[in-house]
Short mmCIF file of C-alpha atoms and ligand atoms in Angstrom, two decimals:
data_model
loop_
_atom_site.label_atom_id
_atom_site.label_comp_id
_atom_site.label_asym_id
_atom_site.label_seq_id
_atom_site.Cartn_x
_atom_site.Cartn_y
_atom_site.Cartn_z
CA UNK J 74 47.41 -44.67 -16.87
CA UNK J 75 48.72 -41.97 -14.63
CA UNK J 76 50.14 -39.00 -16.31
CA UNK J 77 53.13 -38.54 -14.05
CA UNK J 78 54.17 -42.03 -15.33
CA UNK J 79 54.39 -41.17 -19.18
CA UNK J 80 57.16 -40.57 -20.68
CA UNK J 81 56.62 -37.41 -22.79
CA UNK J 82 60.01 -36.35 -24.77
CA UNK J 83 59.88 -40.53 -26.26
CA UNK J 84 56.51 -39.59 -27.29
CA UNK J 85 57.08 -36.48 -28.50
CA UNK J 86 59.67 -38.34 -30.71
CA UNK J 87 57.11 -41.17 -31.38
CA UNK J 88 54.21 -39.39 -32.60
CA UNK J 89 56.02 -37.74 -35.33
CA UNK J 90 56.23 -40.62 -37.40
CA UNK J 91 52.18 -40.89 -36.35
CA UNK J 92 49.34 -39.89 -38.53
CA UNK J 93 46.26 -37.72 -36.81
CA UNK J 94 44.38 -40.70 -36.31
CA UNK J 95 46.81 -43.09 -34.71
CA UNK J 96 47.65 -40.15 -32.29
CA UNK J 97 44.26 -40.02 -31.26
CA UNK J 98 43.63 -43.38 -30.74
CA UNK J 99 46.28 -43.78 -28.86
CA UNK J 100 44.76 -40.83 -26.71
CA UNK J 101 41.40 -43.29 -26.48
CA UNK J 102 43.35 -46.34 -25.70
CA UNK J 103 45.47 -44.17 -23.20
CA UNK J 104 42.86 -42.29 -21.64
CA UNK J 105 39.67 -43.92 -22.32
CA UNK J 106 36.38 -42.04 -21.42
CA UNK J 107 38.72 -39.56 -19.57
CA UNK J 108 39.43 -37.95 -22.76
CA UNK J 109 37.80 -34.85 -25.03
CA UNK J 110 37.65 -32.92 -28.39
CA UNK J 111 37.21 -28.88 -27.96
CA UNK J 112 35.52 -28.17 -31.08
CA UNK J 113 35.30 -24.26 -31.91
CA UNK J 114 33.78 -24.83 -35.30
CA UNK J 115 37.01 -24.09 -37.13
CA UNK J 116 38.34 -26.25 -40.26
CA UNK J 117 40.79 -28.08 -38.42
CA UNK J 118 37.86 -29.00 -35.66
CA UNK J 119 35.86 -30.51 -38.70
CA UNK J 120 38.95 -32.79 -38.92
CA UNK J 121 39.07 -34.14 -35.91
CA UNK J 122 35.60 -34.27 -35.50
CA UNK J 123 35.43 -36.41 -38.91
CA UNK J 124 38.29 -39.01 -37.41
CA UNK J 125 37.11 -38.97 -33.63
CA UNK J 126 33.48 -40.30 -34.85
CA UNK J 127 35.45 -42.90 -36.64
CA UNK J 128 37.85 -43.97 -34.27
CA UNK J 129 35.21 -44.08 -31.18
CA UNK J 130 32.14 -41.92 -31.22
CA UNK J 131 32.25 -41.54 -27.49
CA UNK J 132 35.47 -40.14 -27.20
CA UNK J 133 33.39 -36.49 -25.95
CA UNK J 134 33.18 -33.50 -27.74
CA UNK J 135 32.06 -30.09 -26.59
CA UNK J 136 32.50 -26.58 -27.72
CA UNK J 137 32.60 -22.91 -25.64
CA UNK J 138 29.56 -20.80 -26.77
CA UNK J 139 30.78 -17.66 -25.52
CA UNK J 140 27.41 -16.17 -26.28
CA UNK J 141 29.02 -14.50 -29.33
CA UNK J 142 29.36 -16.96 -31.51
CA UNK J 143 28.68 -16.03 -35.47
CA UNK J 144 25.57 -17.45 -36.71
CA UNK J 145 27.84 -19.71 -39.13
CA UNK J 146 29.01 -21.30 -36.31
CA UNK J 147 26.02 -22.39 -34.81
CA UNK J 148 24.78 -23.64 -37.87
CA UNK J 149 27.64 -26.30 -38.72
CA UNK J 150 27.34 -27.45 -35.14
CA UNK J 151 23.94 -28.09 -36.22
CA UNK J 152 25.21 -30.09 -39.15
CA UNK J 153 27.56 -32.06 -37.20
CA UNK J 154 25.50 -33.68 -34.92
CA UNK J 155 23.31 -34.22 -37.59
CA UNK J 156 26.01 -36.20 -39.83
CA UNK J 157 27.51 -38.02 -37.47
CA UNK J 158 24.85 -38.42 -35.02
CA UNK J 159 26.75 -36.89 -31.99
CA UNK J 160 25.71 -34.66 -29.19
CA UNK J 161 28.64 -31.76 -28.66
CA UNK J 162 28.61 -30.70 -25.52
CA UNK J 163 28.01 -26.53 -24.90
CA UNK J 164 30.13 -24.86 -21.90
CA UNK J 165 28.34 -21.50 -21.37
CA UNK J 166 29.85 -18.52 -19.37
CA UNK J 167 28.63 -17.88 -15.88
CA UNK J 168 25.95 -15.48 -16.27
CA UNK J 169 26.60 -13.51 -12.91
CA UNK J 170 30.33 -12.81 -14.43
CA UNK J 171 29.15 -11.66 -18.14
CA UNK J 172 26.05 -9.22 -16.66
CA UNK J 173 28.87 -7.87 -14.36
CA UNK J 174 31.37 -7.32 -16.78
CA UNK J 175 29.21 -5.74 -19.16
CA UNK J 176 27.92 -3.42 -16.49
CA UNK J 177 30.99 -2.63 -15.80
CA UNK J 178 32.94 -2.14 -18.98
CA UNK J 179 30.05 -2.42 -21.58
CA UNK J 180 29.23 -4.79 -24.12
CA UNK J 181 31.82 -4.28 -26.74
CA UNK J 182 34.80 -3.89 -23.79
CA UNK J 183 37.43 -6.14 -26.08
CA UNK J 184 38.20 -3.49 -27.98
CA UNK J 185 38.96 -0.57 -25.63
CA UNK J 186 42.62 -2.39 -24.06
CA UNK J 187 44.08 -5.82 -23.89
CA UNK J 188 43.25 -6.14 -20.71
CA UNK J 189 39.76 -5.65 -20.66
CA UNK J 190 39.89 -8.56 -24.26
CA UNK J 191 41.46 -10.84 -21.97
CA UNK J 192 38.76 -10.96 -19.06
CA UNK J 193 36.23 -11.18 -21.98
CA UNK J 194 38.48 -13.93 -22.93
CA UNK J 195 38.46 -15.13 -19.53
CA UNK J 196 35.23 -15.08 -18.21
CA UNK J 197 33.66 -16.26 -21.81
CA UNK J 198 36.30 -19.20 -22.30
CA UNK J 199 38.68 -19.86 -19.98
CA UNK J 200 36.69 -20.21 -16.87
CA UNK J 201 34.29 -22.05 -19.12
CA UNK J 202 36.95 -24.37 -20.20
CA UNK J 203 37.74 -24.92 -16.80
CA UNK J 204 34.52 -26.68 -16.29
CA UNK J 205 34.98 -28.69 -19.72
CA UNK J 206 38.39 -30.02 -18.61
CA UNK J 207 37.25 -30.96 -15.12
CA UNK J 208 37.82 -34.82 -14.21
CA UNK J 209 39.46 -34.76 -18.16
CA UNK J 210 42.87 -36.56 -18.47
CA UNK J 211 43.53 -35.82 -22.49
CA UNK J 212 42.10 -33.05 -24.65
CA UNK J 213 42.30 -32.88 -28.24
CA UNK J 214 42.81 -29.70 -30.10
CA UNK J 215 43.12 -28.09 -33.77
CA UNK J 216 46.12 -26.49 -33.36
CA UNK J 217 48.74 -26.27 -36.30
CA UNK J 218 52.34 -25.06 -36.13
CA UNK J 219 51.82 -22.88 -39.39
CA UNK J 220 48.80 -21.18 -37.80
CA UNK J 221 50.37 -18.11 -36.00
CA UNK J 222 53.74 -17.09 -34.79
CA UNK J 223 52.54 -18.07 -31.29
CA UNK J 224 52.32 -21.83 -32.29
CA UNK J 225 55.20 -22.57 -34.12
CA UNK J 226 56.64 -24.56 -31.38
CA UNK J 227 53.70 -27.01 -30.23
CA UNK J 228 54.30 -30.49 -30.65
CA UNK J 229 51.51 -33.30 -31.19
CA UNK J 230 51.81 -34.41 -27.23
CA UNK J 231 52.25 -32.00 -24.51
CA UNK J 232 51.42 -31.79 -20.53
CA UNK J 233 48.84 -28.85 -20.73
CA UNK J 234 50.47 -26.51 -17.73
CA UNK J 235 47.36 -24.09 -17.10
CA UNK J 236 45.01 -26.94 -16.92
CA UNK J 237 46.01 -29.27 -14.14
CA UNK J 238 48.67 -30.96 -15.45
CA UNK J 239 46.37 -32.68 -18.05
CA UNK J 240 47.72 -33.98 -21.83
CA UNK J 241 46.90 -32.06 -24.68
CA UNK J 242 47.34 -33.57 -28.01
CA UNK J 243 47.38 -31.56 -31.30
CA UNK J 244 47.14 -34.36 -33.71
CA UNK J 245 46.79 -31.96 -37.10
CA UNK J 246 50.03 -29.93 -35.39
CA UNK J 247 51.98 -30.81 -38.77
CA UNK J 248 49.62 -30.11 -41.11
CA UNK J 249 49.34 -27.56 -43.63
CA UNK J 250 46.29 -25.76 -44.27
CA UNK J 251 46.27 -27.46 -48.07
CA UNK J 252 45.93 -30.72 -46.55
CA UNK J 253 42.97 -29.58 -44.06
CA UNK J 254 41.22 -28.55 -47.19
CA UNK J 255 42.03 -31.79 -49.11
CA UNK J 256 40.56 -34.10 -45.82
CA UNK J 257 37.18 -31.96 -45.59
CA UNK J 258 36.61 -32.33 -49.27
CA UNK J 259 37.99 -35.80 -50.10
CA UNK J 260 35.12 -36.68 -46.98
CA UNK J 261 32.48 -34.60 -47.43
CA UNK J 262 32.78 -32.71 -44.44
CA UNK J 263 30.45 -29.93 -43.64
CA UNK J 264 32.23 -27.03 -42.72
CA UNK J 265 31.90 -23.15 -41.42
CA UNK J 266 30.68 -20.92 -44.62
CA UNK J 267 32.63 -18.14 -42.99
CA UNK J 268 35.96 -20.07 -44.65
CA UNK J 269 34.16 -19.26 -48.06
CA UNK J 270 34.34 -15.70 -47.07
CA UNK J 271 38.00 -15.32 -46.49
CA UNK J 272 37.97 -16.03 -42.75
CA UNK J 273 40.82 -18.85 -42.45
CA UNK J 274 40.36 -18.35 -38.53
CA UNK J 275 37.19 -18.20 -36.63
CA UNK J 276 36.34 -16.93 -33.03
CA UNK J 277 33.63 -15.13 -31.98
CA UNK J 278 31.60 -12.45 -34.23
CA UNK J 279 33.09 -9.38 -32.81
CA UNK J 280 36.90 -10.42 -32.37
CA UNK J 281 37.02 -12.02 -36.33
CA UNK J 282 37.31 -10.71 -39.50
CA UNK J 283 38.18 -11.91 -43.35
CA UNK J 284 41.75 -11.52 -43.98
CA UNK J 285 43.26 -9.88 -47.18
CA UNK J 286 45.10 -11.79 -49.63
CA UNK J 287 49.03 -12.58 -48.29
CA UNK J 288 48.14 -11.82 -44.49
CA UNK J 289 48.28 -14.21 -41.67
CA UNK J 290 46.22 -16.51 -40.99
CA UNK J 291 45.30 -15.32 -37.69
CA UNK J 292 45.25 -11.70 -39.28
CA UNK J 293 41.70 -11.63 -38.60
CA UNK J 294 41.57 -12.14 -34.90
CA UNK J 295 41.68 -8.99 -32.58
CA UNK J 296 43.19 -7.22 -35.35
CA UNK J 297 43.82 -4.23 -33.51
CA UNK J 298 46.07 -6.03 -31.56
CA UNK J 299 49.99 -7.16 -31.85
CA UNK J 300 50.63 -10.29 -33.23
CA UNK J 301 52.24 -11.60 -30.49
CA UNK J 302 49.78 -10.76 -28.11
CA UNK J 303 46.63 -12.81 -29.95
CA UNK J 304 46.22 -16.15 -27.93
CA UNK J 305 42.88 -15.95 -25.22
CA UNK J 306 44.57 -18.17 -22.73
CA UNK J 307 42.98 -21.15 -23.75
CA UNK J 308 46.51 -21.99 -25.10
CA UNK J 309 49.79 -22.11 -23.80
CA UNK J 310 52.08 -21.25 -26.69
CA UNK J 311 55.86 -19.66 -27.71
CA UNK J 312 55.37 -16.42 -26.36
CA UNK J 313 53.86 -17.38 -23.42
CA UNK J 314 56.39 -19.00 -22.21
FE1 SF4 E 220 35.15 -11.84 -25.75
FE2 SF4 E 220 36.18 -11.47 -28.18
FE3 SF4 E 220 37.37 -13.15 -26.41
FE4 SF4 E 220 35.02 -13.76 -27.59
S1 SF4 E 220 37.06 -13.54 -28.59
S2 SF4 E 220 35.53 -14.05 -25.49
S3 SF4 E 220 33.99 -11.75 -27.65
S4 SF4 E 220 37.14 -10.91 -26.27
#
């Protein structure tokens, strides 16, 4: 299937009366090895990861260790591949571009501008994900439209404009956080321990906090930042635009 043949606005319009999993496999069927799950250890990545080892354990999955990754993280990736007997994948930054940022703009730079957060962004994801997406036709992501203001306007299929031209599906993009909750539990699914600890969104150590009670969800990312300025560039979304 060639990308520049599908017809995205039907599907758009299609895959709203489809669950998670028939999105996905459709994404296998569509794509098949030429497709991938970005898992950052988040609840809605235990989701996907639950229904992608169902539907056909060698649809890939891999994950960005930025290198600053909480310790929680690295231990439910741990439990995953135990589980469901899977390998995920690690993309790693280059390590010429982290020892010259750092000697540059030290180790904790994210929190002195924006601008010096995004090239930690970039040089710890982005260009990572670069890598991960290369010969890819279809990723598969955790985003949800109630996450953030920046994401209230993705849709389950879309043509992924930073990366190549590739599809991105967000299969969970209509669910609600309650019915996240009610998957992992109804199947057992192991999950980050940093959820238990107020943190409904999870990045890496330095850049997440818990939330207090009636914030946003995505309170807890680069905090010190404006709302609308909290995606890494991994993501395409409303404001960016
Ligand atoms: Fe760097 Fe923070 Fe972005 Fe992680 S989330 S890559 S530590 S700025």
């Amino acid at each position: 299937m060639k990308i520049k043949d599908l017809d995205v606005k039907r599907l758009e319009i299609k895959f709203e009366e489809m669950s998670a999993e028939e999105v996905i496999q459709w994404g296998w069927d569509t794509f098949k090895g030429r497709i991938s799950l970005a898992n950052s250890f988040g609840a809605e990545d235990m989701v996907l990861t639950n229904m992608v080892a169902k539907i056909n354990p060698r649809i890939k999955i891999f994950t960005l260790d930025t290198g600053r990754l909480p310790q929680e993280s690295y231990k439910v990736w741990e439990q995953l591949e135990e589980k469901y007997k899977i390998h995920i994948e690690a993309y790693f930054p280059e390590a010429k571009s982290v020892e010259g940022m750092v000697k540059k703009d030290g180790p904790n730079l994210f929190y002195k501008s924006v601008n010096l957060r995004r090239l930690c962004c970039k040089v710890r994801k982005i260009e990572p994900l670069q890598r991960a997406l290369s010969g890819i036709l279809c990723w598969i992501c955790g985003l949800r439209k109630e996450q953030a203001a920046t994401r209230t306007g993705i849709k389950k299929i879309e043509i992924d404009k930073i990366h190549n031209g590739i599809v991105k599906l967000n299969p969970l993009a209509n669910w609600t956080e309650k019915q996240v909750w009610d998957y992992i539990k109804k199947n057992k699914i192991p999950y980050n321990k940093l959820h238990d600890r107020n943190y409904p969104s999870i990045g890496c150590a330095p850049c997440t906090r818990p939330i207090k009670p009636g914030e946003d969800i995505r309170a807890g990312r680069w905090w010190w930042e404006r709302p609308e300025q909290k995606e890494c560039g991994l993501h395409i979304c409303k404001t960016d635009r």
